[in-house]
Short mmCIF file of C-alpha atoms and ligand atoms in Angstrom, two decimals:
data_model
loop_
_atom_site.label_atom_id
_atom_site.label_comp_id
_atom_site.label_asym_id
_atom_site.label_seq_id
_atom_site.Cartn_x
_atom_site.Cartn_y
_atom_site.Cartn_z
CA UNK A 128 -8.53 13.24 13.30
CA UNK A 129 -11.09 11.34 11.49
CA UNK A 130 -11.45 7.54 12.13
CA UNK A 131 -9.02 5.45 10.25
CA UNK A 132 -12.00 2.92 9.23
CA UNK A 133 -10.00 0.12 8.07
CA UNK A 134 -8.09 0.14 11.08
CA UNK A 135 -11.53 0.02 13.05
CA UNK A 136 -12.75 -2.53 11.19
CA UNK A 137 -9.64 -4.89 11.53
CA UNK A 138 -9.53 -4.24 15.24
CA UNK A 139 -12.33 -6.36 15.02
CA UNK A 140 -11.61 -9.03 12.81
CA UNK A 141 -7.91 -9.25 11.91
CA UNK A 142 -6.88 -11.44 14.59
CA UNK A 143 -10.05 -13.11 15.07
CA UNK A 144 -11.29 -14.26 11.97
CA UNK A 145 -10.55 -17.89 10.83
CA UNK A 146 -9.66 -17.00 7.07
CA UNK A 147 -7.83 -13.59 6.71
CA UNK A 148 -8.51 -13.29 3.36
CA UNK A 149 -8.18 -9.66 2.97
CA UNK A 150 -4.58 -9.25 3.96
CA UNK A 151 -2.85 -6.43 2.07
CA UNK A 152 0.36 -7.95 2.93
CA UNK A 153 2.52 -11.36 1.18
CA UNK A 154 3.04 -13.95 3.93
CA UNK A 155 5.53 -13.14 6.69
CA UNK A 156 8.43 -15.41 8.20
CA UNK A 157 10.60 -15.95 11.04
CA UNK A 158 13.80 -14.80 11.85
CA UNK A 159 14.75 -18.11 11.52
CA UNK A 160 13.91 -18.24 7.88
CA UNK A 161 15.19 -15.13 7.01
CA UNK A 162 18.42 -15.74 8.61
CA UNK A 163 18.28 -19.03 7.02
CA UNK A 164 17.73 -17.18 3.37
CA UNK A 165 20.81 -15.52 4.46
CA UNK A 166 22.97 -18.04 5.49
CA UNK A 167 23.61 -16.45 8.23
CA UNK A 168 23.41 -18.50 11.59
CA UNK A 169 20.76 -17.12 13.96
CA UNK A 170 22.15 -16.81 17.30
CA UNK A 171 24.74 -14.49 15.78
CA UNK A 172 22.16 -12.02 14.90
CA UNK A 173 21.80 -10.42 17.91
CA UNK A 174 24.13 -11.77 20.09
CA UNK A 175 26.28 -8.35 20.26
CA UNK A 176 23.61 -5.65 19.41
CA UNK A 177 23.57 -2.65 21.18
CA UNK A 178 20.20 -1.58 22.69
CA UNK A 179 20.90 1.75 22.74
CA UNK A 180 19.09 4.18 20.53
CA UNK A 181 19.76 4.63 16.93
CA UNK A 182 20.42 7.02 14.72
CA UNK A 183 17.27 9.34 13.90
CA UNK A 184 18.14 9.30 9.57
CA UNK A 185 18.28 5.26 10.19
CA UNK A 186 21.35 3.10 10.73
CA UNK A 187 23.76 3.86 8.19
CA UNK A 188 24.27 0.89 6.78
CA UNK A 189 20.27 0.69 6.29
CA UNK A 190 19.82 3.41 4.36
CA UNK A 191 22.94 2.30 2.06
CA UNK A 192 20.91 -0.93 1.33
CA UNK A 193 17.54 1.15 1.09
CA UNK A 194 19.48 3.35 -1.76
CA UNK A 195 20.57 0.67 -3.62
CA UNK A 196 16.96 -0.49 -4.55
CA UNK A 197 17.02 3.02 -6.48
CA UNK A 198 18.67 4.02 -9.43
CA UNK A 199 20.07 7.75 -8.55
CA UNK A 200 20.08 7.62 -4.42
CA UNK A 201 22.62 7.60 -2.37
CA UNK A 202 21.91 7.14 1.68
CA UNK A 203 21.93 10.70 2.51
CA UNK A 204 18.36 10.77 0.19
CA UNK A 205 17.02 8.05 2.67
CA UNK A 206 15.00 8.97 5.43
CA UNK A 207 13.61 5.82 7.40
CA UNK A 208 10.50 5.73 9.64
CA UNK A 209 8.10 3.58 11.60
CA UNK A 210 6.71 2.11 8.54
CA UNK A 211 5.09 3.74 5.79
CA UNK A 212 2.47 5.29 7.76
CA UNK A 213 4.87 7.41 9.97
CA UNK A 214 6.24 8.43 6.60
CA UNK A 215 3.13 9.68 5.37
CA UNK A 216 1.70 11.22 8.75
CA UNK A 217 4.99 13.45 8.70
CA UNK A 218 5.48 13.87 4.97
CA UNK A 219 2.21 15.73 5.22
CA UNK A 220 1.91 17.66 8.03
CA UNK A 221 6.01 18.50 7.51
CA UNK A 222 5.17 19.66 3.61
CA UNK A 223 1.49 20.91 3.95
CA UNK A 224 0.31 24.41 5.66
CA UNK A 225 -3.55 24.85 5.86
CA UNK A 226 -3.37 27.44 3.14
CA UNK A 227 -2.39 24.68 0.64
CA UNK A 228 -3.80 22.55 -1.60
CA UNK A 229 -3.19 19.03 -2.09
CA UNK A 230 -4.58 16.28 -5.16
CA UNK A 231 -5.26 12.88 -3.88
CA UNK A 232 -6.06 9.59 -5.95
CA UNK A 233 -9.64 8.04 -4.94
CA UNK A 234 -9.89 4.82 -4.04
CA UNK A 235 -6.61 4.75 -2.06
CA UNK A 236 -5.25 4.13 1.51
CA UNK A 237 -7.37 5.97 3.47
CA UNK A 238 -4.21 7.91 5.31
CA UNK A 239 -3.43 9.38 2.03
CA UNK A 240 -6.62 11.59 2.20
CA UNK A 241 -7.61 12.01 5.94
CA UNK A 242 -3.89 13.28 6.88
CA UNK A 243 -4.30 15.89 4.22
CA UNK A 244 -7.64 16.51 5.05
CA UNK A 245 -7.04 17.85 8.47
CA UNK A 246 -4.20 20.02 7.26
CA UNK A 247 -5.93 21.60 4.33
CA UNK A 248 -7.81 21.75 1.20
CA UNK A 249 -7.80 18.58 -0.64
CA UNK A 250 -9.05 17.66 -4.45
CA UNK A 251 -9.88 13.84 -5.15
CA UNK A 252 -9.45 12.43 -8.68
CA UNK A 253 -10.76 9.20 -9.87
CA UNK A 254 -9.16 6.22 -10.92
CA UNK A 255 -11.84 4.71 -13.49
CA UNK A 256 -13.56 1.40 -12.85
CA UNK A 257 -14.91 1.12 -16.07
CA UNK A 258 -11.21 1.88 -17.35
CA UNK A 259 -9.12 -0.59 -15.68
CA UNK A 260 -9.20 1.83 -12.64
CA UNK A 261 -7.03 4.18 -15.58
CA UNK A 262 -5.89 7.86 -14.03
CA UNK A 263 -6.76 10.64 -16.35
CA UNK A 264 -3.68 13.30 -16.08
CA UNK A 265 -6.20 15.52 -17.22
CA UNK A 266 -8.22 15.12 -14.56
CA UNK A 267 -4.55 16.18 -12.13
CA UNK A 268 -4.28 19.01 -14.59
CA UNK A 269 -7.89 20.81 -14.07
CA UNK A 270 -7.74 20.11 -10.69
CA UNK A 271 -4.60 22.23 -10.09
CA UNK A 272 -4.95 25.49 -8.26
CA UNK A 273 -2.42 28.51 -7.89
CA UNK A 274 -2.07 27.48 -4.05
CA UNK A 275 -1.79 23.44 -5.02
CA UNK A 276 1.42 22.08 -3.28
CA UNK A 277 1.24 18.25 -3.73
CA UNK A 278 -0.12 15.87 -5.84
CA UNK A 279 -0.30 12.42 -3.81
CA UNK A 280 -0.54 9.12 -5.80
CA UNK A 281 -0.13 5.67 -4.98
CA UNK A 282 0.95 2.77 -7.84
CA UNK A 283 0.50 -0.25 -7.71
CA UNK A 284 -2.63 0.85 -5.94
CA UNK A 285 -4.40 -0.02 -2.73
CA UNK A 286 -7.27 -1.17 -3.21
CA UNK A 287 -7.48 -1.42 -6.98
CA UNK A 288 -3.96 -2.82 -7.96
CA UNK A 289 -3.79 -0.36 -10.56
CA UNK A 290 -1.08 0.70 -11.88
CA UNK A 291 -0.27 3.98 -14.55
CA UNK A 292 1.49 3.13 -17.75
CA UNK A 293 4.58 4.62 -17.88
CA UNK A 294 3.38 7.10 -20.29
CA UNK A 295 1.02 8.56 -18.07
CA UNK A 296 3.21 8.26 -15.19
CA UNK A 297 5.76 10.47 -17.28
CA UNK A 298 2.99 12.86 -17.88
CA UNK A 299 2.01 13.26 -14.38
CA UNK A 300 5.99 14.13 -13.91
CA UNK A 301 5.97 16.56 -16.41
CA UNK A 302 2.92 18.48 -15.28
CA UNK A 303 4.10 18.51 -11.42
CA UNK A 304 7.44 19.58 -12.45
CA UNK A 305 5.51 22.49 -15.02
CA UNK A 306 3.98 23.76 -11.57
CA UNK A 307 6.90 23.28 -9.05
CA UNK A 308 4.42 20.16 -7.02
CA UNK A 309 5.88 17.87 -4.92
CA UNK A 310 5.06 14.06 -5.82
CA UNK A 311 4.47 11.82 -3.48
CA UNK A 312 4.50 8.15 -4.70
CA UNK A 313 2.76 5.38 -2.56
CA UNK A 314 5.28 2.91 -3.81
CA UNK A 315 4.75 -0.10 -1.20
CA UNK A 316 3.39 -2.80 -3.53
CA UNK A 317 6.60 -2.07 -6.20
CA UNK A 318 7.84 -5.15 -7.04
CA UNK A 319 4.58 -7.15 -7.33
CA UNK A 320 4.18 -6.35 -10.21
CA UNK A 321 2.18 -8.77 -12.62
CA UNK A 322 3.88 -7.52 -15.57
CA UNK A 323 7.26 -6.77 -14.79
CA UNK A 324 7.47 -4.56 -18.19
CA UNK A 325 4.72 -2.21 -15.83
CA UNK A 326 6.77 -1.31 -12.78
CA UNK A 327 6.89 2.39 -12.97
CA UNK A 328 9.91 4.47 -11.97
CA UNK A 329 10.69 5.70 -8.30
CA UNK A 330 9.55 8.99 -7.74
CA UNK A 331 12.25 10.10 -6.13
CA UNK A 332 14.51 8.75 -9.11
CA UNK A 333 12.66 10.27 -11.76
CA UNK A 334 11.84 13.76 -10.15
CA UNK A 335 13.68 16.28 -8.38
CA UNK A 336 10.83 16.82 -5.94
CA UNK A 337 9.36 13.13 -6.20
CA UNK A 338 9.10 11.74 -2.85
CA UNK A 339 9.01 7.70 -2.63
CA UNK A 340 7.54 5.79 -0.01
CA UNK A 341 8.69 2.61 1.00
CA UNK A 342 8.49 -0.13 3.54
CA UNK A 343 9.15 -3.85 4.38
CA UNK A 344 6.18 -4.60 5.47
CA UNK A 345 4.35 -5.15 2.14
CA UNK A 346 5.97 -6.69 -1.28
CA UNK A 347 9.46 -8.14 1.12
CA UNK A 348 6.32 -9.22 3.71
CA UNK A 349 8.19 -8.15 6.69
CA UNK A 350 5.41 -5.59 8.33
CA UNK A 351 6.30 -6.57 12.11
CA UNK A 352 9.68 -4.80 11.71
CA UNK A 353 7.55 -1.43 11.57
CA UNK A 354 10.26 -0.09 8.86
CA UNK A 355 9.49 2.36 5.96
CA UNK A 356 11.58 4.70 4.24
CA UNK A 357 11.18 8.20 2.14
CA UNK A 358 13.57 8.43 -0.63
CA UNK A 359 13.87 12.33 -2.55
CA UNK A 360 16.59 13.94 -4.46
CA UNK A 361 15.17 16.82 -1.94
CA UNK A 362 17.09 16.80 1.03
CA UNK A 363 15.65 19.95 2.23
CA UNK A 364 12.45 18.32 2.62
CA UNK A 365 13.74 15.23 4.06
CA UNK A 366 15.85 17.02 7.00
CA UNK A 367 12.30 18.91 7.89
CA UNK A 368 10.94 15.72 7.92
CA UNK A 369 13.62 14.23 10.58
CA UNK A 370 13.51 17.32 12.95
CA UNK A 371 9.71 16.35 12.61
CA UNK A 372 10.05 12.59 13.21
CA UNK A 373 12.03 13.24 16.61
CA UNK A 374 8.14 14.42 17.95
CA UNK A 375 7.34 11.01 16.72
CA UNK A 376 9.03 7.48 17.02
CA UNK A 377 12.38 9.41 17.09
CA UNK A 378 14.51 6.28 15.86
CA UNK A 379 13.86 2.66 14.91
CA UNK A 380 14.04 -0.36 16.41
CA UNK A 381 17.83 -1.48 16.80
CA UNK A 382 16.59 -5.02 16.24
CA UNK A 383 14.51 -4.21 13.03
CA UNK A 384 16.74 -2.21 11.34
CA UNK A 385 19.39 -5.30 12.05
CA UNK A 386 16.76 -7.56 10.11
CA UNK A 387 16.03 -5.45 7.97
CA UNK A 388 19.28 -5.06 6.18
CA UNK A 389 19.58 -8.99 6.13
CA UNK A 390 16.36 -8.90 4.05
CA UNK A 391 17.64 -6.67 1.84
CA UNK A 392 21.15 -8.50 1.06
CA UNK A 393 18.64 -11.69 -0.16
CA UNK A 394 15.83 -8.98 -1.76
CA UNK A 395 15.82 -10.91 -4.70
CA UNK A 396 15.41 -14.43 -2.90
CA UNK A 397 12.60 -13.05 -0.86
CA UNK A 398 10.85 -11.31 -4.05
CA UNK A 399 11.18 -14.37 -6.27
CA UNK A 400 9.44 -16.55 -3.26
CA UNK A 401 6.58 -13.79 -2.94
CA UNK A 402 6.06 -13.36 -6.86
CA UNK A 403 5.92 -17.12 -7.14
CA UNK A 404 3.32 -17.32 -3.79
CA UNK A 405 1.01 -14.66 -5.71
CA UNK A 406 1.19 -16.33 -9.13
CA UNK A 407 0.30 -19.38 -7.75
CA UNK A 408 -2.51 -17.52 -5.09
CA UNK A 409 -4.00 -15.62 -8.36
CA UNK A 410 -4.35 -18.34 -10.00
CA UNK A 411 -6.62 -20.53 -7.20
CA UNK A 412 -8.50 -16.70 -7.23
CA UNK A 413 -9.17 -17.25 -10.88
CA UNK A 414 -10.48 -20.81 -10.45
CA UNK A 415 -13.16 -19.33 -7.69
CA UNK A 416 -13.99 -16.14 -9.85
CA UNK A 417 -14.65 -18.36 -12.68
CA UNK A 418 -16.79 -20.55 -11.02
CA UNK A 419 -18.96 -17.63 -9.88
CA UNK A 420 -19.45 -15.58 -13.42
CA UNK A 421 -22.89 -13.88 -12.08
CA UNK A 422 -21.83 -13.55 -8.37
CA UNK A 423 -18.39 -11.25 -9.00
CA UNK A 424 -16.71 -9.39 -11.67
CA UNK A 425 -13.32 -10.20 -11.52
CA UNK A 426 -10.11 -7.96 -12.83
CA UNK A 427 -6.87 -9.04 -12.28
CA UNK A 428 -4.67 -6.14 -10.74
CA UNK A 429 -1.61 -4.99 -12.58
CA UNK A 430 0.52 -5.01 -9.32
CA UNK A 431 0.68 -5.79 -5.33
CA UNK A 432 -1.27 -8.68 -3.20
CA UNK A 433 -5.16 -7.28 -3.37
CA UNK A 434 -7.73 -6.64 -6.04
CA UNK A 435 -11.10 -5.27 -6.16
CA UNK A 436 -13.68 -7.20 -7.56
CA UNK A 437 -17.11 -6.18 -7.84
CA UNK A 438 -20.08 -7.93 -5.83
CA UNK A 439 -22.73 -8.62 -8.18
CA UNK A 440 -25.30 -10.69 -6.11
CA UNK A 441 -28.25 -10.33 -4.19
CA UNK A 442 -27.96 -7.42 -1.39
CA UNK A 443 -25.55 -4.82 -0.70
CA UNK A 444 -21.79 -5.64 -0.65
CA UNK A 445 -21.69 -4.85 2.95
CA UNK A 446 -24.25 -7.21 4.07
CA UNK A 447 -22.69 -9.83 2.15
CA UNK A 448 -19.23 -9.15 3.90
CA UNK A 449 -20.91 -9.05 7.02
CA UNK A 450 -22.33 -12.61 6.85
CA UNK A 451 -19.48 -13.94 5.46
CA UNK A 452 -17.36 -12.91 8.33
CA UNK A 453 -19.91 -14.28 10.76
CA UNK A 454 -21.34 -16.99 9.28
CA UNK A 455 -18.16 -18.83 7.85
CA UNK A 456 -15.20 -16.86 9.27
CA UNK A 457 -14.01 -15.42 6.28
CA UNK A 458 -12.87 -11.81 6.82
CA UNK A 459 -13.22 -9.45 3.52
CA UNK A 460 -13.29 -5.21 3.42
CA UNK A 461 -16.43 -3.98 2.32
CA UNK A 462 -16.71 -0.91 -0.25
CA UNK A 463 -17.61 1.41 2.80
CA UNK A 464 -14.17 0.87 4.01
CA UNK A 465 -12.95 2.71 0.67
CA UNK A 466 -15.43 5.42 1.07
CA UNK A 467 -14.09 9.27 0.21
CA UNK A 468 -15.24 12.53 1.12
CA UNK A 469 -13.69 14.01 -1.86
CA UNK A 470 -15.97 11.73 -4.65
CA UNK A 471 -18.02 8.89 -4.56
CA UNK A 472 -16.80 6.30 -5.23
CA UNK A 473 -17.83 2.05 -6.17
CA UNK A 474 -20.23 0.87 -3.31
CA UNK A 475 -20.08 -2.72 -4.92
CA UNK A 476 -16.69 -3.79 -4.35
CA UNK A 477 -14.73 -5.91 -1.83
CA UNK A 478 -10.90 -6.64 -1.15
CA UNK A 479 -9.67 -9.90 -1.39
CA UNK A 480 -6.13 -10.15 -0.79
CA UNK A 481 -4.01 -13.49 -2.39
CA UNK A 482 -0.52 -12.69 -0.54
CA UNK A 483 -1.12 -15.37 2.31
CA UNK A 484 -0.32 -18.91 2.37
CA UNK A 485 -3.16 -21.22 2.35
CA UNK A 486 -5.19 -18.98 0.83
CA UNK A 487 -7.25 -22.49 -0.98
CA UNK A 488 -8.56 -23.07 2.29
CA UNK A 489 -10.01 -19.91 2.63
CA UNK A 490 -11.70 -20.38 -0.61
CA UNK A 491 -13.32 -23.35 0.33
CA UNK A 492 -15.25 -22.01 3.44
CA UNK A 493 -16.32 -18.89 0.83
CA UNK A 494 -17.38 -21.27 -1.63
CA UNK A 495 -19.17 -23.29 1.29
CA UNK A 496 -20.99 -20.23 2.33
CA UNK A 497 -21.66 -18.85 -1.82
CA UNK A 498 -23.39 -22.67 -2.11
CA UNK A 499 -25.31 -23.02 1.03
CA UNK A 500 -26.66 -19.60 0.71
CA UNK A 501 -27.29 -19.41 -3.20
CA UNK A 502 -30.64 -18.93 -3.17
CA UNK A 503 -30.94 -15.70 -1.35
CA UNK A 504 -27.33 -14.57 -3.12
CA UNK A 505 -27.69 -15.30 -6.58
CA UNK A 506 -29.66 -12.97 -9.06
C1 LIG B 790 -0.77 1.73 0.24
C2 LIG B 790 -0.30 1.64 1.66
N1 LIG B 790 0.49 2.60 2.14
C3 LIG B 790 0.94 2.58 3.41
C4 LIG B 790 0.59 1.56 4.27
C5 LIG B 790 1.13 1.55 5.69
O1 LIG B 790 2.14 0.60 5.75
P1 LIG B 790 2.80 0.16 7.14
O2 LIG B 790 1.84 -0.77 7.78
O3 LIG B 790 4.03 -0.52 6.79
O4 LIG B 790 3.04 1.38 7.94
C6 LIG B 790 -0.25 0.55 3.82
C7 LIG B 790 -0.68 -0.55 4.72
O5 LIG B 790 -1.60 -1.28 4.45
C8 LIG B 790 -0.69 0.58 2.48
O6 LIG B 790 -1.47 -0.38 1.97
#
C-alpha cells in the first residue's frame, strides 16, 4: 500500500507539537463530561458491562441510535466499524474488483484514493479553487466508463470544507442512479455545517445504492472510541461488508459502543456545544486572516472544523510549515500532504483546523513567528 502521508507526517508532530492547530477533529471530553451531559452517574456506566465480545453488525441498541440520525434507516441498514477508516478500507476492497473503475474527488482524505488505487483503475475530478472548491457533475459525467462501479465523494470536505449545493448533489444522484454506481458519501463533518440550510442529504437516505459514512470521532468529537458506521438501503452490500470486517477488527469495543450510545441520546447537546466552539474558533481565525491580507487568502468553509487557505508569502508553503512547526511549535499540513496522483492539485495551501479549544493561543505564537520573521515572509 502506498504511504498514508498525513498519517506519517502526524506521527511526527501530533503529539509533540505545542499548538495542534491542524486538528481535523472538534475538542474531545471525558467520560465524565459526557456522562455528566447525560445525567447519568459515572460509576454506573460500566459497573456491569460484559467484556465479552460483541456483536459483529454492532450492539443492537447502537445501531438503533445510529438509524435514528437518518431519515429512512432502520438498524438492520447500519453496519458499524472501527471508525470511518475501517469503513472505507472494507467498503472498497468488499465493492471494488481490479477490473473496475472508480471516480474520486481531489483534494480529499487521502484513504479515499490510495484504497482504490491499489484495487483498480481510478479517475480524479477536481473540486475548483477558483470556484469555491465547486464540483462540476459534468466533470463525474465524462469521466464515467462502461466498467465504472463507484463514484466516491466526500461533503463537507476534507481539506477544503466544501460542500455541494443540494442541486448538484441531486444531480450527482441522478447520474449514478442513470448508470447503476454505487455512492459513497464521506459524510463525517455532517452537522458542522456553517449554513445549516447547506447540509446535504445522507446518501444512504436519498439513494438506493448510496452508501454513508459515519463516525464519532469528528463533528460529536469523540475519535478515541474508534466508532464509525456505514448506513445503505443496500443490505446486500452491507452483509459482504461484515463477512469482510470479521478479517478485520471483527467487533467493537464493548466499552465504546456503551459510550457511544450515551452520546447519541444528548447528540443535540453535544452538537450545539461544538457548533458554538467553531463559531466562536472561526471567528478568532477571521481576526488573524484579516490581519494578514497579503500573507493568506482566506475562505471560510461551508462545513466541518478545517479550511484551506492559501499561503501567499515569501517561499514555498512547505518551507513555511516547516519553520513554523520548528521554530514556534505550531503544527500545520502542508499542500504536499494533499498531493494526488490522479491531478495536480494547489501546492499553496495549508490546513488550519478551528475545532480545538484554545485555539487563541495558538494564534498568538503564529502571529509571533508571522512578525518576527516578516521580512523574509512578506512579499
Ligand atoms: C474525511 C475523513 N474521513 C475519514 C476519516 C477517518 O476517521 P476515523 O479517524 O474516525 O477513522 C477522517 C479522519 O481524519 C476524515 O477526515
Amino acid at each position: 500500500m502506498r504511504n498514508f502521508e498525513l498519517e506519517t507526517y502526524f506521527s511526527k508532530w501530533e503529539f509533540t507539537a505545542k499548538h495542534h492547530m491542524t486538528a481535523s477533529d472538534v475538542q474531545s471530553m471525558s467520560i465524565g463530561a459526557l456522562c455528566g451531559l447525560a445525567g447519568i452517574p459515572e460509576a454506573n456506566v460500566f459497573k456491569d458491562l460484559w467484556l465479552g465480545y460483541t456483536e459483529t453488525w454492532g450492539a443492537p441498541d447502537l445501531r438503533t441510535a445510529i438509524a435514528a440520525t437518518y431519515d429512512r434507516m432502520a438498524p438492520e441498514n447500519i453496519l458499524c466499524f472501527a471508525g470511518a477508516e475501517e469503513g472505507v478500507y472494507a467498503a472498497m476492497r468488499v465493492l471494488l474488483t481490479r477490473d473496475d473503475h472508480v471516480i474520486v474527488v481531489v483534494p480529499n482524505y487521502q484513504a479515499a484514493e490510495t484504497i482504490p488505487l491499489d484495487i483498480c483503475d481510478v479517475t480524479g475530478v477536481p473540486l475548483d479553487p477558483d470556484n469555491g472548491w465547486r464540483l462540476d457533475v459534468d466533470d463525474i459525467r465524462q469521466a464515467i466508463r462502461p466498467n465504472t462501479k463507484l463514484v466516491s465523494v466526500n461533503f463537507p470536505n476534507n481539506p477544503t470544507g466544501a460542500v455541494m449545493p443540494k442541486e448538484d448533489y441531486a444531480e450527482l444522484i441522478a447520474l449514478c442512479r442513470e448508470h447503476g454506481l454505487y455512492l459513497f458519501n464521506d459524510e463525517v463533518y455532517r452537522m458542522l455545517e456553517l449554513d445549516e440550510t447547506k447540509c446535504l442529504p445522507q446518501a444512504a437516505d436519498a439513494y438506493e445504492k448510496g452508501l454513508s459514512l459515519g463516525v464519532m470521532s469528528k463533528a460529536y468529537g469523540l475519535p478515541g472510541l474508534r466508532i464509525g458506521w456505514i448506513a445503505s438501503q443496500d443490505t446486500d452490500a452491507l452483509l459482504k461488508l461484515e463477512r469482510y470486517k470479521h478479517y478485520l477488527s471483527i467487533c467493537n469495543s464493548a466499552p465504546s459502543e456503551r459510550l457511544a450510545v450515551i452520546a447519541l441520546t444528548v447528540r443535540d447537546k453535544i452538537l450545539e456545544r461544538n457548533r458554538t466552539l467553531l463559531r466562536r474558533n472561526l471567528a478568532a481565525l477571521d481576526r488573524f486572516f484579516a490581519d494578514y491580507p497579503s500573507m493568506f487568502n482566506w475562505r471560510h468553509p461551508d462545513g466541518g472544523c478545517i479550511g484551506f487557505p492559501r499561503y501567499r508569502g515569501q517561499g514555498d508553503v512547505e518551507a513555511f510549515c516547516t519553520a513554523l512547526i520548528e521554530e514556534s511549535g505550531v503544527l500545520l499540513l502542508p499542500a504536499s500532504i494533499y498531493r494526488s496522483e490522479l491531478m495536480e492539485t494547489p501546492a499553496d495551501r495549508f490546513r488550519i483546523g478551528f475545532g480545538r479549544e484554545g485555539i487563541e493561543v495558538g494564534l498568538d505564537a503564529f502571529r509571533e513567528f508571522l512578525d518576527r520573521n516578516h521580512n523574509t515572509l512578506s512579499v
